[in-house]
Coordinates of C-alpha atoms in Angstrom, one line a residue:
Chain Z
M251 CA 144.3 104.5 125.6
L252 CA 144.8 107.7 123.6
V253 CA 144.1 107.8 119.8
V254 CA 145.4 110.9 117.8
D255 CA 144.6 111.4 114.3
D256 CA 143.8 114.7 112.4
E257 CA 141.3 112.8 110.4
A258 CA 138.4 112.7 113.0
S259 CA 136.6 109.9 111.3
L260 CA 139.6 107.7 111.4
S261 CA 140.5 108.4 115.1
E262 CA 136.8 107.7 115.9
T263 CA 137.1 104.4 114.1
F264 CA 140.1 103.3 116.0
A265 CA 138.5 104.5 119.3
R266 CA 135.5 102.4 118.6
V267 CA 137.7 99.4 117.9
L268 CA 139.5 99.9 121.2
K269 CA 136.3 100.6 123.3
G270 CA 134.8 97.4 121.6
A271 CA 137.7 95.4 123.1
G272 CA 137.0 96.9 126.6
Y273 CA 139.6 99.7 126.8
D274 CA 138.8 103.3 128.0
C275 CA 139.8 105.5 125.1
S276 CA 140.2 109.2 124.5
V277 CA 140.6 110.9 121.2
A278 CA 142.5 114.0 120.0
N279 CA 142.6 115.3 116.6
D280 CA 145.7 117.5 116.9
G281 CA 149.0 117.5 118.7
P282 CA 148.4 120.2 121.4
T283 CA 145.3 118.4 122.5
A284 CA 147.2 115.2 122.5
L285 CA 149.9 116.7 124.8
K286 CA 147.3 117.9 127.2
L287 CA 145.5 114.4 127.4
L288 CA 148.9 112.7 127.8
A289 CA 149.5 114.8 130.9
A290 CA 146.0 114.6 132.2
E291 CA 145.2 111.0 131.6
A292 CA 148.7 109.3 131.5
P293 CA 147.4 106.6 129.2
Q294 CA 149.1 103.3 129.0
V295 CA 149.1 103.2 125.3
A296 CA 149.0 106.2 122.8
V297 CA 148.2 105.5 119.2
L298 CA 149.5 108.4 117.2
D299 CA 149.5 109.4 113.5
L300 CA 152.9 110.3 112.4
Y301 CA 151.8 113.1 110.1
L302 CA 149.9 115.6 112.2
P303 CA 150.2 119.4 112.0
P304 CA 153.0 120.4 114.4
P305 CA 153.8 118.9 116.8
D306 CA 153.8 115.8 114.6
G307 CA 153.6 112.2 115.8
L308 CA 157.5 111.9 116.1
E309 CA 157.7 115.0 118.3
I310 CA 154.9 113.9 120.6
T311 CA 156.6 110.4 120.8
R312 CA 159.9 112.1 121.9
Y313 CA 158.1 114.2 124.4
A314 CA 156.2 111.3 125.8
R315 CA 159.4 109.3 126.2
L316 CA 160.8 112.1 128.2
H317 CA 157.8 113.2 130.4
H318 CA 155.5 110.2 130.3
P319 CA 157.7 107.2 130.1
E320 CA 154.9 105.0 131.4
T321 CA 153.0 105.6 128.1
R322 CA 153.8 103.1 125.3
V323 CA 153.6 104.8 121.8
I324 CA 152.3 103.2 118.6
L325 CA 152.9 105.3 115.5
M326 CA 150.7 105.1 112.5
T327 CA 152.1 106.0 109.1
A328 CA 150.5 106.5 105.8
F329 CA 153.6 105.4 104.0
S330 CA 155.5 102.4 105.0
S331 CA 159.3 102.7 104.2
P332 CA 162.3 101.5 106.0
A333 CA 163.3 105.2 106.8
V334 CA 159.9 106.0 108.4
A335 CA 160.1 102.8 110.4
E336 CA 163.6 103.6 111.6
A337 CA 162.6 107.2 112.6
A338 CA 159.5 105.9 114.4
L339 CA 161.6 103.4 116.4
K340 CA 164.4 105.8 117.1
A341 CA 161.9 108.3 118.4
G342 CA 160.9 105.7 121.0
A343 CA 157.7 104.1 119.5
C344 CA 157.4 100.5 120.3
E345 CA 155.5 99.6 117.2
Y346 CA 154.4 101.3 113.9
L347 CA 151.5 100.5 111.8
T348 CA 151.0 101.4 108.1
K349 CA 147.6 102.6 107.3
P350 CA 145.2 101.1 106.4
F351 CA 145.5 98.1 108.8
S352 CA 143.0 95.8 110.0
N353 CA 141.2 96.3 113.3
A354 CA 142.7 93.0 114.6
R355 CA 146.2 94.4 113.8
L356 CA 145.5 97.4 115.9
L357 CA 144.4 95.2 118.8
E358 CA 147.5 93.1 118.4
A359 CA 149.8 96.1 118.5
V360 CA 148.1 97.4 121.5
N361 CA 148.4 94.1 123.3
K362 CA 151.9 93.8 122.4
A363 CA 152.6 97.4 123.8
L364 CA 150.7 96.6 127.0
S365 CA 152.7 93.4 127.5
G366 CA 155.9 95.5 127.0
S367 CA 154.8 98.0 129.6
S368 CA 154.0 95.4 132.2
S369 CA 157.3 93.5 131.8
Chain H
M161 CA 234.2 124.6 64.1
S162 CA 231.9 126.3 66.5
W163 CA 229.2 126.6 63.7
L164 CA 229.3 122.9 63.2
S165 CA 228.7 122.1 66.8
G166 CA 225.9 124.8 66.9
L167 CA 224.2 123.1 63.9
W168 CA 224.7 119.7 65.7
N169 CA 223.1 121.1 68.8
R170 CA 220.1 122.6 66.8
C171 CA 219.5 119.3 65.0
A172 CA 219.7 117.4 68.3
A173 CA 217.2 119.8 70.0
R174 CA 214.8 119.3 67.0
R175 CA 215.2 115.6 67.2
Q176 CA 214.5 115.7 70.9
A177 CA 211.4 118.0 70.4
R178 CA 210.1 115.6 67.6
A179 CA 210.6 112.6 69.9
A180 CA 208.8 114.4 72.8
A181 CA 205.9 115.3 70.4
R182 CA 205.6 111.7 69.3
G183 CA 205.6 110.6 72.8
Y184 CA 202.8 112.9 73.8
F185 CA 200.9 111.9 70.7
E186 CA 201.3 108.1 71.6
A187 CA 200.5 108.6 75.3
A188 CA 197.6 111.0 74.8
A189 CA 194.5 109.9 76.8
V190 CA 192.3 111.0 74.1
A191 CA 191.9 109.5 70.5
L192 CA 193.9 111.7 68.1
V193 CA 193.4 111.6 64.4
V194 CA 195.8 113.6 62.2
V195 CA 194.4 114.7 58.7
D196 CA 196.3 116.3 55.9
E197 CA 195.1 119.0 53.5
Q198 CA 193.6 116.4 51.2
G199 CA 191.7 114.9 53.9
R200 CA 193.8 111.8 54.2
I201 CA 194.7 110.2 57.6
A202 CA 198.3 111.1 58.4
G203 CA 198.4 109.9 62.1
F204 CA 196.5 107.7 64.4
N205 CA 197.4 107.2 68.0
P206 CA 196.9 104.1 70.2
K207 CA 193.8 105.6 71.8
A208 CA 192.3 106.1 68.2
E209 CA 193.2 102.5 67.3
E210 CA 191.4 101.3 70.4
L211 CA 188.3 103.5 69.7
F212 CA 187.9 102.8 66.0
G213 CA 189.4 99.2 65.8
Y214 CA 191.8 100.1 63.0
H215 CA 195.5 99.6 63.1
R216 CA 197.4 102.6 62.1
A217 CA 199.2 100.7 59.3
E218 CA 195.9 100.0 57.6
I219 CA 194.1 103.4 58.2
C220 CA 197.0 105.9 57.5
G221 CA 196.7 107.2 54.0
Q222 CA 193.0 106.5 53.7
P223 CA 190.4 109.3 53.4
M224 CA 189.3 110.2 56.9
E225 CA 185.7 109.7 55.8
V226 CA 186.1 106.0 56.5
L227 CA 185.6 107.0 60.1
V228 CA 182.3 108.5 59.3
P229 CA 179.1 106.6 58.6
E230 CA 178.5 106.1 54.9
R231 CA 175.4 108.2 54.7
A232 CA 177.2 111.3 56.2
R233 CA 180.4 111.0 54.2
S234 CA 179.5 113.5 51.2
A235 CA 178.3 116.1 53.8
H236 CA 181.4 115.5 55.7
V237 CA 183.6 116.2 52.7
R238 CA 181.9 119.5 52.1
H239 CA 182.3 120.5 55.9
R240 CA 186.0 119.5 55.8
A241 CA 186.6 121.6 52.7
E242 CA 184.8 124.6 54.2
F243 CA 186.9 124.2 57.4
M244 CA 190.2 124.2 55.5
Q245 CA 189.2 127.5 53.8
A246 CA 188.9 129.2 57.1
A247 CA 190.8 126.9 59.4
R248 CA 190.8 127.6 63.1
T249 CA 191.3 125.7 66.4
R250 CA 188.0 124.4 67.8
P251 CA 188.4 123.1 71.3
L252 CA 186.7 120.0 72.6
G253 CA 183.5 120.9 74.4
Q254 CA 182.7 123.6 71.7
G255 CA 182.9 121.1 68.9
V256 CA 180.2 119.3 67.0
E257 CA 178.7 116.1 68.2
Q258 CA 178.4 113.5 65.4
L259 CA 178.4 109.9 64.7
A260 CA 181.6 108.0 64.0
R261 CA 182.1 104.5 62.4
R262 CA 184.2 101.7 63.7
K263 CA 186.0 99.3 61.5
D264 CA 183.3 96.8 62.3
G265 CA 180.7 99.1 60.9
S266 CA 179.2 99.9 64.3
E267 CA 178.4 103.5 65.0
F268 CA 178.9 105.6 68.1
P269 CA 178.4 109.2 69.1
V270 CA 181.5 111.3 69.4
E271 CA 182.5 114.8 70.3
I272 CA 185.3 116.3 68.1
G273 CA 187.8 119.1 68.8
L274 CA 190.1 120.4 66.1
T275 CA 193.5 121.9 66.2
Y276 CA 195.0 123.4 63.1
L277 CA 198.7 123.3 62.5
A278 CA 199.9 125.5 59.7
R279 CA 203.2 124.1 58.2
R280 CA 205.3 125.0 55.2
Q281 CA 205.1 121.3 53.8
G282 CA 201.3 121.3 54.1
S283 CA 198.9 122.1 57.0
L284 CA 197.5 119.4 59.3
V285 CA 194.5 119.1 61.4
V286 CA 194.6 117.1 64.6
A287 CA 191.1 116.0 65.6
S288 CA 190.6 114.9 69.2
V289 CA 187.8 112.3 69.2
V290 CA 185.9 111.5 72.4
D291 CA 183.4 108.7 72.6
I292 CA 180.3 110.2 74.4
S293 CA 178.2 107.1 74.3
E294 CA 178.2 106.8 78.2
R295 CA 177.6 110.6 78.6
M296 CA 174.6 110.4 76.3
R297 CA 173.3 107.3 78.0
I298 CA 173.5 109.1 81.4
A299 CA 171.8 112.2 80.0
R300 CA 169.0 110.1 78.6
Q301 CA 168.6 108.3 81.9
M302 CA 168.6 111.6 83.8
R303 CA 165.9 112.9 81.4
R304 CA 163.8 109.8 81.9
T305 CA 164.4 109.9 85.7
E306 CA 163.3 113.5 85.9
A307 CA 160.1 112.7 83.9
L308 CA 159.4 109.8 86.1
S309 CA 160.1 111.8 89.2
A310 CA 157.5 114.4 88.1
L311 CA 155.0 111.7 87.4
G312 CA 155.9 110.0 90.7
A313 CA 155.3 113.2 92.7
V314 CA 151.8 113.6 91.3
A315 CA 151.1 110.0 91.9
A316 CA 152.3 110.2 95.4
G317 CA 150.3 113.3 96.0
I318 CA 147.1 111.6 94.9
A319 CA 147.9 108.5 96.9
H320 CA 148.6 110.2 100.1
Q321 CA 145.1 111.9 99.8
L322 CA 143.5 108.4 99.1
N323 CA 145.1 106.7 102.0
N324 CA 143.0 108.0 104.9
P325 CA 139.5 107.6 103.2
L326 CA 140.6 103.9 102.3
A327 CA 141.5 103.4 106.0
I328 CA 138.2 104.7 107.1
I329 CA 136.3 102.5 104.6
A330 CA 138.2 99.3 105.6
G331 CA 138.0 100.2 109.4
R332 CA 134.3 101.1 109.5
I333 CA 133.4 97.9 107.5
E334 CA 135.4 95.8 110.0
L335 CA 133.6 97.7 112.9
I336 CA 130.1 96.9 111.3
M337 CA 131.1 93.3 110.9
A338 CA 132.5 93.0 114.5
E339 CA 129.6 95.0 116.2
N340 CA 126.9 92.9 114.5
K341 CA 126.7 89.2 115.0
P342 CA 127.1 87.4 111.6
E343 CA 124.0 85.3 112.2
T344 CA 121.9 88.5 112.4
M345 CA 123.1 89.7 109.2
Q346 CA 121.8 88.6 105.8
P347 CA 124.4 86.4 104.1
S348 CA 124.4 88.7 101.0
L349 CA 125.1 91.8 103.2
L350 CA 128.0 90.0 104.9
E351 CA 129.4 89.1 101.4
D352 CA 129.0 92.7 100.2
L353 CA 130.7 94.1 103.3
K354 CA 133.7 91.8 102.8
A355 CA 133.9 92.7 99.2
V356 CA 134.1 96.5 100.0
R357 CA 136.5 95.9 102.7
D358 CA 138.8 93.7 100.5
S359 CA 138.6 96.2 97.7
A360 CA 139.6 99.0 100.1
L361 CA 142.6 97.0 101.3
R362 CA 143.6 96.2 97.8
A363 CA 143.3 99.9 96.8
S364 CA 145.6 100.7 99.7
R365 CA 148.2 98.4 98.6
L366 CA 148.2 100.2 95.3
V367 CA 148.5 103.4 97.3
Q368 CA 151.6 102.1 99.0
D369 CA 153.2 101.2 95.8
L370 CA 152.4 104.6 94.3
L371 CA 153.9 106.3 97.3
A372 CA 157.1 104.3 96.9
F373 CA 157.0 104.9 93.1
G374 CA 156.8 108.6 93.9
A375 CA 159.2 108.7 96.8
Q376 CA 161.6 111.7 96.1
R377 CA 165.1 110.4 96.3
R378 CA 167.5 112.9 97.9
G379 CA 170.3 111.3 95.9
T380 CA 172.6 111.2 99.0
L381 CA 175.1 108.5 98.2
Q382 CA 177.0 106.7 100.9
L383 CA 179.1 103.6 101.2
I384 CA 176.8 100.7 102.2
S385 CA 177.9 97.3 103.5
I386 CA 175.5 95.0 101.6
N387 CA 175.5 92.6 104.6
D388 CA 174.4 95.4 107.0
L389 CA 171.6 96.4 104.5
V390 CA 170.4 92.8 104.4
K391 CA 170.4 92.6 108.3
E392 CA 168.7 96.0 108.6
V393 CA 165.8 94.9 106.4
A394 CA 165.6 91.5 107.8
A395 CA 165.4 92.9 111.3
L396 CA 162.6 95.4 110.2
L397 CA 160.5 92.6 108.7
G398 CA 161.5 89.9 111.2
D399 CA 158.4 90.2 113.4
Q400 CA 156.0 90.2 110.6
F401 CA 157.6 87.2 109.0
K402 CA 157.5 85.3 112.3
R403 CA 153.8 86.1 112.7
D404 CA 153.3 84.8 109.1
G405 CA 155.1 81.6 109.9
I406 CA 158.1 82.3 107.7
R407 CA 161.6 81.7 108.6
I408 CA 164.3 84.0 107.3
A409 CA 167.6 82.3 106.7
Y410 CA 170.8 84.0 105.5
S411 CA 174.0 83.2 104.0
L412 CA 176.3 86.1 103.9
T413 CA 179.8 86.3 102.4
A414 CA 182.1 88.2 104.7
G415 CA 184.6 90.8 103.4
L416 CA 182.5 92.1 100.6
K417 CA 183.4 95.5 99.4
P418 CA 180.7 98.1 100.0
V419 CA 178.6 99.7 97.4
R420 CA 178.0 103.4 96.8
G421 CA 174.4 104.0 96.9
E422 CA 171.3 105.5 98.4
R423 CA 170.4 103.4 101.6
T424 CA 166.7 104.0 101.6
A425 CA 166.3 103.1 97.9
L426 CA 168.3 99.9 98.3
Q427 CA 166.3 99.0 101.4
E428 CA 163.2 99.6 99.4
V429 CA 164.4 97.0 96.8
L430 CA 165.1 94.3 99.5
V431 CA 161.8 95.0 101.3
N432 CA 160.0 94.5 98.0
L433 CA 161.8 91.3 97.2
L434 CA 161.3 90.0 100.7
M435 CA 157.5 90.8 100.6
N436 CA 157.2 89.0 97.2
A437 CA 159.1 86.1 98.6
R438 CA 156.7 86.0 101.5
D439 CA 153.7 86.0 99.3
A440 CA 155.2 83.2 97.2
T441 CA 155.9 80.9 100.3
N442 CA 152.1 81.3 101.1
G443 CA 152.7 81.5 104.9
N444 CA 154.8 78.5 105.3
G445 CA 158.4 78.3 104.2
T446 CA 161.9 79.7 104.3
V447 CA 163.1 82.9 102.7
T448 CA 166.9 82.9 102.2
L449 CA 169.0 86.1 101.9
E450 CA 172.2 85.6 100.4
T451 CA 175.3 87.9 99.5
G452 CA 178.4 87.3 97.5
W453 CA 180.9 88.4 94.8
E454 CA 179.6 88.4 91.2
R455 CA 182.1 87.2 88.7
G456 CA 183.8 89.4 86.3
Q457 CA 185.4 92.9 86.2
P458 CA 185.0 95.5 87.6
A459 CA 184.1 94.1 91.0
R460 CA 180.5 93.5 91.6
V461 CA 178.6 92.3 94.7
R462 CA 175.4 90.3 94.7
V463 CA 172.4 90.2 97.0
S464 CA 169.8 87.6 96.4
V465 CA 166.4 86.7 97.9
A466 CA 165.2 83.2 97.4
D467 CA 162.0 81.5 98.4
D468 CA 160.9 77.9 98.4
G469 CA 157.5 78.6 96.9
P470 CA 156.2 77.2 93.6
G471 CA 158.5 79.2 91.4
I472 CA 157.7 81.5 88.5
A473 CA 155.6 80.5 85.6
P474 CA 157.5 80.4 82.3
E475 CA 155.1 82.8 80.6
A476 CA 155.6 85.4 83.4
M477 CA 159.4 85.2 83.3
G478 CA 160.1 87.7 80.6
R479 CA 157.5 90.2 81.9
L480 CA 158.2 90.3 85.6
F481 CA 159.9 93.7 85.5
Q482 CA 157.4 95.4 83.1
L483 CA 155.5 98.3 84.6
F484 CA 151.9 97.1 85.8
Y485 CA 152.6 93.5 85.0
T486 CA 151.7 91.4 88.0
S487 CA 151.1 87.7 88.5
K488 CA 149.4 88.1 91.8
P489 CA 145.6 88.6 92.0
D490 CA 146.0 91.6 94.3
G491 CA 149.4 92.9 92.9
T492 CA 150.0 96.4 91.4
G493 CA 152.8 95.7 89.0
L494 CA 154.8 98.4 90.4
G495 CA 157.2 96.7 93.0
L496 CA 159.6 94.7 90.7
W497 CA 159.5 97.5 88.2
L498 CA 160.6 99.9 90.9
C499 CA 163.4 97.5 92.0
R500 CA 164.8 97.3 88.6
R501 CA 164.7 101.1 88.2
I502 CA 166.6 101.4 91.6
A503 CA 169.1 98.7 90.7
Q504 CA 169.7 100.4 87.3
E505 CA 170.0 103.9 89.0
H506 CA 172.8 102.4 91.0
G507 CA 174.6 101.1 87.9
G508 CA 173.4 97.5 88.7
S509 CA 170.9 95.0 87.4
I510 CA 168.3 92.6 88.7
A511 CA 167.3 89.2 87.4
A512 CA 164.9 86.4 88.3
Q513 CA 165.6 82.7 88.2
S514 CA 163.0 80.0 88.7
Q515 CA 163.2 76.2 88.9
P516 CA 159.6 74.7 88.3
G517 CA 158.6 73.4 91.8
G518 CA 161.9 74.7 93.2
G519 CA 161.3 78.2 94.3
A520 CA 162.2 81.6 92.9
R521 CA 165.4 83.7 93.3
F522 CA 165.8 87.2 92.7
V523 CA 169.4 88.4 92.2
V524 CA 170.5 92.2 92.5
V525 CA 174.0 92.8 91.3
L526 CA 175.6 96.2 92.1
P527 CA 179.0 97.5 91.3
A528 CA 181.4 97.5 94.2
A529 CA 182.5 100.9 95.3
Q530 CA 185.8 101.7 93.4
D531 CA 187.1 103.9 96.2
D532 CA 186.0 102.6 99.6
R533 CA 188.5 104.6 101.5
E534 CA 185.7 106.0 103.7
G535 CA 186.1 102.7 105.2
V536 CA 182.7 101.1 105.8
A537 CA 183.5 97.9 107.5
D538 CA 181.7 94.9 106.6
G539 CA 179.7 94.6 109.9
S540 CA 178.8 91.0 109.3
E541 CA 179.5 88.8 112.3
V542 CA 178.8 85.8 110.1
S543 CA 182.3 84.9 109.0
A544 CA 181.9 82.2 106.6
G545 CA 180.1 82.3 103.3
A546 CA 177.6 79.9 102.1
R547 CA 176.2 79.0 105.6
V548 CA 172.7 79.3 106.5
Y549 CA 171.8 81.2 109.7
D550 CA 168.6 81.4 111.5
L551 CA 168.2 85.2 111.8
A552 CA 165.6 85.1 114.5
A553 CA 167.7 82.6 116.7
G554 CA 171.1 83.9 115.5
R555 CA 172.4 80.4 115.2
Q556 CA 173.5 78.2 112.4
A557 CA 170.9 76.0 110.9
G558 CA 170.8 73.3 108.3
G559 CA 169.0 73.5 105.0
R560 CA 169.4 75.5 101.7
T561 CA 172.4 77.7 100.9

């Protein structure tokens, strides 16, 4: 798993939730580090914040779809709106989550992404 | 006899010119009131009859001040006298804005342009009168929208900054609760943690509503098929509703005219109404999305969201759309207010209907686009109106319409 959020405390929270559920998890707090980890670790699932300093979550999602199609992307947004959801899904995300969400919701989204990638 | 035929021709030409002038006067698209030097009404065209509610037969010969509110009449007489002393043409748009009075006593704002006609048999003033009620209403609405926009931008800025800290609070509390066995924790500590987590989640809902409140509308208008809009939003929320055990049914009328509007804003309205309906059904029920024509002219279309929850309490009915009014323990009182604002910005309206024990229905009515030549096809593959479809399964189902 890869968790990317520029708010370190938040990415750490999500990583702990995922590790607690038994997943290996890396953390990045900016776009360039996220791109390096995508290439180096080819995670099954990347959980990305939409609003990052460039490259933002949408750009990383598009990049991942092209160069790492095996990685399923979950986008996190601070603001839920139909336009944001549409942009996330168009960019290639398999799921989007509106912050804050429960830890159970995060795990549910990851499980759903994993079942999608295995099918 | 050539002088006689010349005179005849000149008279005929004058008659034709007078007839043409009368024709222009009668056919003018603006209300024209002709006033003589004494301030009496000497002419009143059909548009003026329509605007003021007087027939020309009853108004001609009367002082023109009958068309002015009583409290302004003496001042108007003075202004008229001053104008006649130094008469000049004053085009519409440079004229004064003032109040006029209809036959029934109602008042309305007008803009007046004046044309001065000097004649040997007495000068005339032709007043062009334009009802500017609608223009002023729009201007008022724009001022209000601008003020709300500025307020919204500030609210959204603060809300955005609050979002991550709230997510951290809620997430860490959940981690503490997950990483420690409940039986090893003091019951009061567990209660405290739950209270903090629930408060953080409640605050985050307020943040979401504030962000929606402050969303900067780009104002890009497009022709939108209301049926397509319903399906977009239903598809967006479908998974979530399925998880919550709620069925979405829809009853779409085919062949509806599109509306001209801002897609994101109208989606926002439907999302809000659907989420409210979801809360009302309390995790077990059906939410029905319906579209159709609304009676009356000009053409209007309707989209409604109905739930089979407990309905709306009578005491809440009149206050549902007030800012910060909420009947939900964790509501913010912004959602329905925002829905109404968006509906009104589109020239439409929203209303709530409730039957005790029979669910609630929210109806949004929007004007159909007058000119739909851009040709938004009604993308509905549901061909008949008033049939209920199971959205998830894509098949016709029984039940409510």
